[in-house]
Amino acid sequence: MASSSTAALVPRHVAIVMDGNGRWARKRLMPRGVGHKAGVDALVKVVQAAAARDIGYLTVFAFSSENWKRPEEEVSGLMSLLLVALSKHLVKLKADGVRIRIAGDLESVSPRIRDALRGAEADTVENSRLVLTVAFNYGGRWDVVQACRAAMAEGVRPEELTEAVLSRHMAISYAPDPDLFIRTGGEVRLSNFLLWQSAYAELVFTDCLWPDFDADELDKAIAAFARRERRFGDVGASGQGEGALGGAAEPHPPSFSEER
Ligand code: IPE
Ligand code: IPE
Ligand code: MG
């Protein structure tokens, strides 16, 4: 638990479903790909804003395991955009202390994409100011299944499989559980993002389309987070009697990553 109540005001780990690129472009009578390109620019700015706010972990949904259903032209456009975005922004992100990590099934993506993503991870491995996890070909259900498989492959027996053991095998086991889960674009659903890890995340849904999301929007989401009382199944500050912390009683969810 943090020692001061202000520690609860800034989430340690923010997860974002960056949704609404297509509609942003359509509103401007432009092809969806233009929205995805604007989405990359928004991401770069939000990464800087997150680092400036001492957020330690930012995990963004870039491409879901279900996004392969999209027209081939859009999928190949997104793959090309990823390569362009990495070559354009990697140097600056690295200089800013950002460590890039990838969560997702990279076995079934093209070697070019896989190499570029693994290269970005290797290139920024020394950094620690902000861990930016890019969820790519990621699905929360995939993550649970791959974690079970990894535990079984390690020889974990059924009676040894606990929440802590499974957590250690999940894709972002290096990060504490998300405190704040933001979805832009107006839809009120998780769309298979971080299902296991977000058990006690505070959810913030905004109509803001992802390319319009910026530092001010991030601050609005953090302000909403700071107003929440996190109880984690307990009774919370109002039920604790006198002397209990007011407001956000416990700043962070119990996280298995802290046990290691
Ligand atoms: C999110 O924006 C980006 C990806 C899924 C890659 P969308 O492309 O889903 O945009 P909308 O939801 O159609 O507006
Ligand atoms: C979620 O958005 C995936 C990403 C943002 C990468 P989608 O646009 O794919 O989600 P649905 O289809 O509206 O649920
Ligand atoms: Mg969408």
mmCIF file of C-alpha atoms and ligand atoms in Angstrom:
data_model
loop_
_atom_site.group_PDB
_atom_site.id
_atom_site.type_symbol
_atom_site.label_atom_id
_atom_site.label_comp_id
_atom_site.label_asym_id
_atom_site.label_seq_id
_atom_site.Cartn_x
_atom_site.Cartn_y
_atom_site.Cartn_z
ATOM 1 C CA MET A 1 0.000 0.000 0.000
ATOM 2 C CA ALA A 2 1.259 3.504 -0.760
ATOM 3 C CA SER A 3 2.248 5.638 2.190
ATOM 4 C CA SER A 4 0.420 8.786 1.139
ATOM 5 C CA SER A 5 -3.097 9.292 -0.136
ATOM 6 C CA THR A 6 -1.817 11.240 -3.147
ATOM 7 C CA ALA A 7 -0.081 8.115 -4.424
ATOM 8 C CA ALA A 8 -3.529 6.818 -5.290
ATOM 9 C CA LEU A 9 -4.223 9.722 -7.655
ATOM 10 C CA VAL A 10 -1.939 8.576 -10.440
ATOM 11 C CA PRO A 11 -2.427 5.054 -11.732
ATOM 12 C CA ARG A 12 0.686 2.960 -11.950
ATOM 13 C CA HIS A 13 -0.591 1.041 -14.949
ATOM 14 C CA VAL A 14 -2.937 2.419 -17.610
ATOM 15 C CA ALA A 15 -4.408 0.167 -20.289
ATOM 16 C CA ILE A 16 -6.043 1.672 -23.371
ATOM 17 C CA VAL A 17 -8.303 0.268 -26.088
ATOM 18 C CA MET A 18 -7.442 2.753 -28.811
ATOM 19 C CA ASP A 19 -10.742 2.637 -30.683
ATOM 20 C CA GLY A 20 -12.391 4.972 -33.178
ATOM 21 C CA ASN A 21 -9.766 5.501 -35.872
ATOM 22 C CA GLY A 22 -12.091 4.408 -38.678
ATOM 23 C CA ARG A 23 -14.927 6.677 -37.588
ATOM 24 C CA TRP A 24 -12.517 9.599 -37.138
ATOM 25 C CA ALA A 25 -11.499 9.210 -40.788
ATOM 26 C CA ARG A 26 -15.036 8.633 -42.032
ATOM 27 C CA LYS A 27 -16.189 11.870 -40.390
ATOM 28 C CA ARG A 28 -13.589 13.596 -42.562
ATOM 29 C CA LEU A 29 -14.624 11.654 -45.674
ATOM 30 C CA MET A 30 -11.249 9.966 -45.738
ATOM 31 C CA PRO A 31 -10.234 6.297 -45.928
ATOM 32 C CA ARG A 32 -9.951 4.397 -42.647
ATOM 33 C CA GLY A 33 -6.191 4.120 -43.068
ATOM 34 C CA VAL A 34 -5.894 7.875 -42.564
ATOM 35 C CA GLY A 35 -7.517 7.386 -39.174
ATOM 36 C CA HIS A 36 -5.025 4.681 -38.257
ATOM 37 C CA LYS A 37 -2.159 6.974 -39.213
ATOM 38 C CA ALA A 38 -3.595 9.757 -37.048
ATOM 39 C CA GLY A 39 -3.958 7.130 -34.321
ATOM 40 C CA VAL A 40 -0.210 6.498 -34.329
ATOM 41 C CA ASP A 41 0.446 10.233 -33.872
ATOM 42 C CA ALA A 42 -1.998 10.289 -30.949
ATOM 43 C CA LEU A 43 -0.249 7.316 -29.375
ATOM 44 C CA VAL A 44 3.172 8.930 -29.545
ATOM 45 C CA LYS A 45 1.824 12.033 -27.765
ATOM 46 C CA VAL A 46 -0.002 9.990 -25.143
ATOM 47 C CA VAL A 47 3.166 8.003 -24.420
ATOM 48 C CA GLN A 48 5.029 11.275 -23.733
ATOM 49 C CA ALA A 49 2.163 12.507 -21.554
ATOM 50 C CA ALA A 50 2.074 9.251 -19.593
ATOM 51 C CA ALA A 51 5.821 9.385 -18.961
ATOM 52 C CA ALA A 52 5.544 12.999 -17.808
ATOM 53 C CA ARG A 53 2.860 11.948 -15.315
ATOM 54 C CA ASP A 54 5.011 9.172 -13.847
ATOM 55 C CA ILE A 55 2.774 6.421 -15.098
ATOM 56 C CA GLY A 56 5.054 3.395 -15.045
ATOM 57 C CA TYR A 57 3.191 1.103 -17.405
ATOM 58 C CA LEU A 58 1.092 1.894 -20.444
ATOM 59 C CA THR A 59 -0.469 -1.016 -22.314
ATOM 60 C CA VAL A 60 -2.221 -0.279 -25.593
ATOM 61 C CA PHE A 61 -4.404 -2.450 -27.796
ATOM 62 C CA ALA A 62 -3.004 -2.035 -31.304
ATOM 63 C CA PHE A 63 -4.347 -5.114 -33.108
ATOM 64 C CA SER A 64 -6.614 -7.787 -31.708
ATOM 65 C CA SER A 65 -6.693 -11.478 -32.500
ATOM 66 C CA GLU A 66 -10.101 -10.750 -34.043
ATOM 67 C CA ASN A 67 -8.951 -7.860 -36.250
ATOM 68 C CA TRP A 68 -7.834 -10.337 -38.932
ATOM 69 C CA LYS A 69 -11.529 -10.443 -39.882
ATOM 70 C CA ARG A 70 -11.179 -6.982 -41.432
ATOM 71 C CA PRO A 71 -10.814 -6.507 -45.194
ATOM 72 C CA GLU A 72 -7.401 -7.630 -46.405
ATOM 73 C CA GLU A 73 -6.568 -4.133 -47.581
ATOM 74 C CA GLU A 74 -7.090 -2.686 -44.099
ATOM 75 C CA VAL A 75 -5.105 -5.479 -42.418
ATOM 76 C CA SER A 76 -2.146 -5.081 -44.768
ATOM 77 C CA GLY A 77 -2.350 -1.301 -44.352
ATOM 78 C CA LEU A 78 -2.141 -1.722 -40.574
ATOM 79 C CA MET A 79 0.881 -4.033 -40.894
ATOM 80 C CA SER A 80 2.693 -1.527 -43.137
ATOM 81 C CA LEU A 81 1.778 1.301 -40.784
ATOM 82 C CA LEU A 82 3.325 -0.590 -37.893
ATOM 83 C CA LEU A 83 6.643 -0.861 -39.722
ATOM 84 C CA VAL A 84 6.558 2.807 -40.736
ATOM 85 C CA ALA A 85 5.609 3.911 -37.213
ATOM 86 C CA LEU A 86 8.476 1.962 -35.659
ATOM 87 C CA SER A 87 11.048 3.350 -38.069
ATOM 88 C CA LYS A 88 9.704 6.878 -37.551
ATOM 89 C CA HIS A 89 9.310 6.956 -33.773
ATOM 90 C CA LEU A 90 11.587 4.340 -32.227
ATOM 91 C CA VAL A 91 14.662 6.560 -31.866
ATOM 92 C CA LYS A 92 12.757 9.280 -29.990
ATOM 93 C CA LEU A 93 10.897 6.815 -27.785
ATOM 94 C CA LYS A 94 14.189 5.198 -26.898
ATOM 95 C CA ALA A 95 15.776 8.570 -26.103
ATOM 96 C CA ASP A 96 12.808 9.370 -23.855
ATOM 97 C CA GLY A 97 13.401 6.300 -21.698
ATOM 98 C CA VAL A 98 10.535 4.217 -23.048
ATOM 99 C CA ARG A 99 10.883 0.458 -22.943
ATOM 100 C CA ILE A 100 8.795 -1.254 -25.605
ATOM 101 C CA ARG A 101 7.376 -4.680 -24.953
ATOM 102 C CA ILE A 102 5.017 -6.708 -27.102
ATOM 103 C CA ALA A 103 2.116 -8.827 -25.885
ATOM 104 C CA GLY A 104 0.444 -11.162 -28.329
ATOM 105 C CA ASP A 105 0.825 -14.171 -30.564
ATOM 106 C CA LEU A 106 3.787 -13.313 -32.754
ATOM 107 C CA GLU A 107 4.146 -16.882 -34.034
ATOM 108 C CA SER A 108 1.360 -16.312 -36.520
ATOM 109 C CA VAL A 109 2.419 -12.932 -37.874
ATOM 110 C CA SER A 110 4.794 -12.411 -40.776
ATOM 111 C CA PRO A 111 8.528 -12.706 -40.002
ATOM 112 C CA ARG A 112 9.012 -9.078 -41.036
ATOM 113 C CA ILE A 113 6.526 -7.825 -38.480
ATOM 114 C CA ARG A 114 7.804 -10.231 -35.833
ATOM 115 C CA ASP A 115 11.410 -9.150 -36.369
ATOM 116 C CA ALA A 116 10.510 -5.455 -36.251
ATOM 117 C CA LEU A 117 8.596 -5.893 -33.003
ATOM 118 C CA ARG A 118 11.284 -8.058 -31.394
ATOM 119 C CA GLY A 119 13.875 -5.547 -32.605
ATOM 120 C CA ALA A 120 12.051 -2.676 -30.896
ATOM 121 C CA GLU A 121 11.954 -4.689 -27.672
ATOM 122 C CA ALA A 122 15.677 -5.470 -27.862
ATOM 123 C CA ASP A 123 16.549 -1.905 -28.771
ATOM 124 C CA THR A 124 14.835 -0.425 -25.708
ATOM 125 C CA VAL A 125 15.579 -3.156 -23.175
ATOM 126 C CA GLU A 126 17.794 -0.869 -21.074
ATOM 127 C CA ASN A 127 15.018 1.686 -20.554
ATOM 128 C CA SER A 128 12.808 1.825 -17.498
ATOM 129 C CA ARG A 129 11.097 5.223 -17.314
ATOM 130 C CA LEU A 130 7.881 3.929 -18.907
ATOM 131 C CA VAL A 131 7.106 0.408 -20.063
ATOM 132 C CA LEU A 132 4.979 0.680 -23.188
ATOM 133 C CA THR A 133 3.386 -2.659 -23.973
ATOM 134 C CA VAL A 134 1.937 -2.889 -27.447
ATOM 135 C CA ALA A 135 -0.713 -5.591 -27.584
ATOM 136 C CA PHE A 136 -0.459 -6.949 -31.099
ATOM 137 C CA ASN A 137 -2.370 -9.984 -32.328
ATOM 138 C CA TYR A 138 -3.482 -10.100 -28.722
ATOM 139 C CA GLY A 139 -6.658 -11.456 -27.169
ATOM 140 C CA GLY A 140 -7.469 -11.912 -23.508
ATOM 141 C CA ARG A 141 -8.712 -15.437 -24.143
ATOM 142 C CA TRP A 142 -5.589 -16.282 -26.133
ATOM 143 C CA ASP A 143 -3.558 -15.003 -23.190
ATOM 144 C CA VAL A 144 -5.298 -17.288 -20.674
ATOM 145 C CA VAL A 145 -4.896 -20.309 -22.957
ATOM 146 C CA GLN A 146 -1.233 -19.622 -23.710
ATOM 147 C CA ALA A 147 -0.547 -19.147 -19.990
ATOM 148 C CA CYS A 148 -2.179 -22.518 -19.198
ATOM 149 C CA ARG A 149 -0.179 -24.170 -21.957
ATOM 150 C CA ALA A 150 3.073 -22.610 -20.728
ATOM 151 C CA ALA A 151 2.398 -23.764 -17.165
ATOM 152 C CA MET A 152 1.606 -27.291 -18.378
ATOM 153 C CA ALA A 153 4.744 -27.344 -20.517
ATOM 154 C CA GLU A 154 6.722 -26.454 -17.399
ATOM 155 C CA GLY A 155 5.288 -29.521 -15.700
ATOM 156 C CA VAL A 156 2.852 -27.711 -13.385
ATOM 157 C CA ARG A 157 0.342 -30.319 -12.179
ATOM 158 C CA PRO A 158 -3.394 -29.481 -12.014
ATOM 159 C CA GLU A 159 -3.356 -29.218 -8.200
ATOM 160 C CA GLU A 160 -0.389 -26.837 -8.405
ATOM 161 C CA LEU A 161 -2.128 -24.432 -10.775
ATOM 162 C CA THR A 162 -3.089 -21.382 -8.717
ATOM 163 C CA GLU A 163 -3.972 -17.815 -9.668
ATOM 164 C CA ALA A 164 -0.426 -16.761 -8.819
ATOM 165 C CA VAL A 165 1.110 -19.505 -10.991
ATOM 166 C CA LEU A 166 -1.148 -18.657 -13.920
ATOM 167 C CA SER A 167 -0.410 -14.936 -13.510
ATOM 168 C CA ARG A 168 3.281 -15.635 -13.850
ATOM 169 C CA HIS A 169 2.651 -17.064 -17.304
ATOM 170 C CA MET A 170 0.362 -14.333 -18.595
ATOM 171 C CA ALA A 171 1.684 -12.117 -21.364
ATOM 172 C CA ILE A 172 2.361 -9.034 -19.229
ATOM 173 C CA SER A 173 3.424 -10.779 -16.022
ATOM 174 C CA TYR A 174 6.136 -8.123 -15.571
ATOM 175 C CA ALA A 175 3.526 -5.414 -14.959
ATOM 176 C CA PRO A 176 1.226 -4.826 -12.008
ATOM 177 C CA ASP A 177 -2.444 -5.300 -12.881
ATOM 178 C CA PRO A 178 -3.922 -2.285 -14.704
ATOM 179 C CA ASP A 179 -5.344 0.336 -12.354
ATOM 180 C CA LEU A 180 -7.077 2.332 -15.067
ATOM 181 C CA PHE A 181 -8.607 0.819 -18.215
ATOM 182 C CA ILE A 182 -9.605 3.400 -20.812
ATOM 183 C CA ARG A 183 -11.594 2.749 -23.963
ATOM 184 C CA THR A 184 -11.989 5.530 -26.486
ATOM 185 C CA GLY A 185 -14.466 5.578 -29.368
ATOM 186 C CA GLY A 186 -17.732 5.303 -27.451
ATOM 187 C CA GLU A 187 -18.207 1.538 -27.321
ATOM 188 C CA VAL A 188 -18.782 0.144 -23.838
ATOM 189 C CA ARG A 189 -17.110 -3.235 -24.063
ATOM 190 C CA LEU A 190 -13.753 -4.874 -23.418
ATOM 191 C CA SER A 191 -13.380 -6.526 -26.843
ATOM 192 C CA ASN A 192 -11.156 -9.245 -25.383
ATOM 193 C CA PHE A 193 -8.466 -6.950 -23.941
ATOM 194 C CA LEU A 194 -6.629 -7.937 -20.730
ATOM 195 C CA LEU A 195 -9.551 -9.989 -19.404
ATOM 196 C CA TRP A 196 -7.580 -11.664 -16.624
ATOM 197 C CA GLN A 197 -5.496 -8.659 -15.620
ATOM 198 C CA SER A 198 -8.373 -6.145 -15.459
ATOM 199 C CA ALA A 199 -10.351 -7.935 -12.749
ATOM 200 C CA TYR A 200 -10.133 -4.827 -10.529
ATOM 201 C CA ALA A 201 -9.225 -2.125 -13.014
ATOM 202 C CA GLU A 202 -11.260 1.075 -12.942
ATOM 203 C CA LEU A 203 -13.023 1.346 -16.294
ATOM 204 C CA VAL A 204 -13.321 4.672 -18.090
ATOM 205 C CA PHE A 205 -15.205 4.866 -21.373
ATOM 206 C CA THR A 206 -15.063 8.013 -23.459
ATOM 207 C CA ASP A 207 -16.733 9.052 -26.710
ATOM 208 C CA CYS A 208 -13.498 10.746 -27.756
ATOM 209 C CA LEU A 209 -12.237 9.018 -30.906
ATOM 210 C CA TRP A 210 -8.684 7.736 -30.492
ATOM 211 C CA PRO A 211 -6.958 10.181 -32.917
ATOM 212 C CA ASP A 212 -8.432 13.043 -30.826
ATOM 213 C CA PHE A 213 -7.200 11.609 -27.525
ATOM 214 C CA ASP A 214 -4.434 13.724 -25.995
ATOM 215 C CA ALA A 215 -2.826 14.760 -22.704
ATOM 216 C CA ASP A 216 -5.998 16.629 -21.630
ATOM 217 C CA GLU A 217 -8.137 13.563 -22.271
ATOM 218 C CA LEU A 218 -5.641 11.458 -20.337
ATOM 219 C CA ASP A 219 -5.890 13.915 -17.443
ATOM 220 C CA LYS A 220 -9.697 13.652 -17.532
ATOM 221 C CA ALA A 221 -9.471 9.875 -17.299
ATOM 222 C CA ILE A 222 -6.937 10.095 -14.456
ATOM 223 C CA ALA A 223 -9.233 12.568 -12.651
ATOM 224 C CA ALA A 224 -12.142 10.125 -13.003
ATOM 225 C CA PHE A 225 -9.880 7.384 -11.664
ATOM 226 C CA ALA A 226 -8.861 9.519 -8.681
ATOM 227 C CA ARG A 227 -12.530 9.988 -7.731
ATOM 228 C CA ARG A 228 -13.189 6.264 -7.560
ATOM 229 C CA GLU A 229 -13.126 4.349 -4.321
ATOM 230 C CA ARG A 230 -11.364 1.070 -4.902
ATOM 231 C CA ARG A 231 -12.574 -1.595 -2.528
ATOM 232 C CA PHE A 232 -11.276 -4.882 -3.979
ATOM 233 C CA GLY A 233 -14.135 -6.705 -2.330
ATOM 234 C CA ASP A 234 -13.539 -5.120 1.081
ATOM 235 C CA VAL A 235 -15.937 -2.642 2.713
ATOM 236 C CA GLY A 236 -13.919 0.457 1.776
ATOM 237 C CA ALA A 237 -13.065 3.608 3.706
ATOM 238 C CA SER A 238 -16.679 4.418 4.696
ATOM 239 C CA GLY A 239 -17.061 1.046 6.362
ATOM 240 C CA GLN A 240 -13.766 1.162 8.267
ATOM 241 C CA GLY A 241 -14.789 3.522 11.053
ATOM 242 C CA GLU A 242 -12.774 6.559 12.115
ATOM 243 C CA GLY A 243 -9.166 7.002 11.110
ATOM 244 C CA ALA A 244 -9.496 5.214 7.801
ATOM 245 C CA LEU A 245 -8.146 6.774 4.652
ATOM 246 C CA GLY A 246 -10.689 8.816 2.754
ATOM 247 C CA GLY A 247 -11.310 8.615 -0.999
ATOM 248 C CA ALA A 248 -9.418 5.973 -2.868
ATOM 249 C CA ALA A 249 -8.732 3.729 0.104
ATOM 250 C CA GLU A 250 -6.282 1.393 -1.510
ATOM 251 C CA PRO A 251 -4.276 2.720 -4.407
ATOM 252 C CA HIS A 252 -3.495 -0.441 -6.295
ATOM 253 C CA PRO A 253 -5.016 -3.877 -6.707
ATOM 254 C CA PRO A 254 -3.234 -6.809 -5.128
ATOM 255 C CA SER A 255 -0.880 -7.833 -7.866
ATOM 256 C CA PHE A 256 0.807 -11.163 -8.284
ATOM 257 C CA SER A 257 3.744 -9.452 -9.896
ATOM 258 C CA GLU A 258 4.559 -7.956 -6.488
ATOM 259 C CA GLU A 259 5.084 -11.412 -5.026
ATOM 260 C CA ARG A 260 8.046 -12.144 -7.222
HETATM 261 C C1 IPE B 1 -9.146 0.986 -33.636
HETATM 262 O O1 IPE B 1 -9.930 1.761 -34.465
HETATM 263 C C2 IPE B 1 -7.884 0.522 -34.327
HETATM 264 C C3 IPE B 1 -7.829 -0.910 -34.588
HETATM 265 C C4 IPE B 1 -8.725 -1.792 -34.249
HETATM 266 C C5 IPE B 1 -6.659 -1.392 -35.298
HETATM 267 P P1 IPE B 1 -10.991 1.116 -35.424
HETATM 268 O O2 IPE B 1 -10.362 0.776 -36.719
HETATM 269 O O3 IPE B 1 -11.690 -0.025 -34.754
HETATM 270 O O4 IPE B 1 -12.006 2.319 -35.621
HETATM 271 P P2 IPE B 1 -13.581 2.252 -35.631
HETATM 272 O O5 IPE B 1 -14.004 1.599 -34.347
HETATM 273 O O6 IPE B 1 -13.985 1.454 -36.824
HETATM 274 O O7 IPE B 1 -14.012 3.689 -35.709
HETATM 275 C C1 IPE B 2 -10.650 -3.276 -30.235
HETATM 276 O O1 IPE B 2 -11.342 -2.494 -31.139
HETATM 277 C C2 IPE B 2 -9.288 -3.623 -30.784
HETATM 278 C C3 IPE B 2 -8.338 -2.528 -30.879
HETATM 279 C C4 IPE B 2 -8.543 -1.288 -30.527
HETATM 280 C C5 IPE B 2 -7.047 -2.884 -31.405
HETATM 281 P P1 IPE B 2 -12.331 -3.130 -32.213
HETATM 282 O O2 IPE B 2 -12.822 -2.017 -33.053
HETATM 283 O O3 IPE B 2 -11.681 -4.264 -32.918
HETATM 284 O O4 IPE B 2 -13.501 -3.725 -31.297
HETATM 285 P P2 IPE B 2 -15.012 -4.074 -31.650
HETATM 286 O O5 IPE B 2 -14.993 -4.876 -32.921
HETATM 287 O O6 IPE B 2 -15.734 -2.786 -31.830
HETATM 288 O O7 IPE B 2 -15.508 -4.831 -30.460
HETATM 289 MG MG MG B 3 -13.316 -0.182 -33.608
#
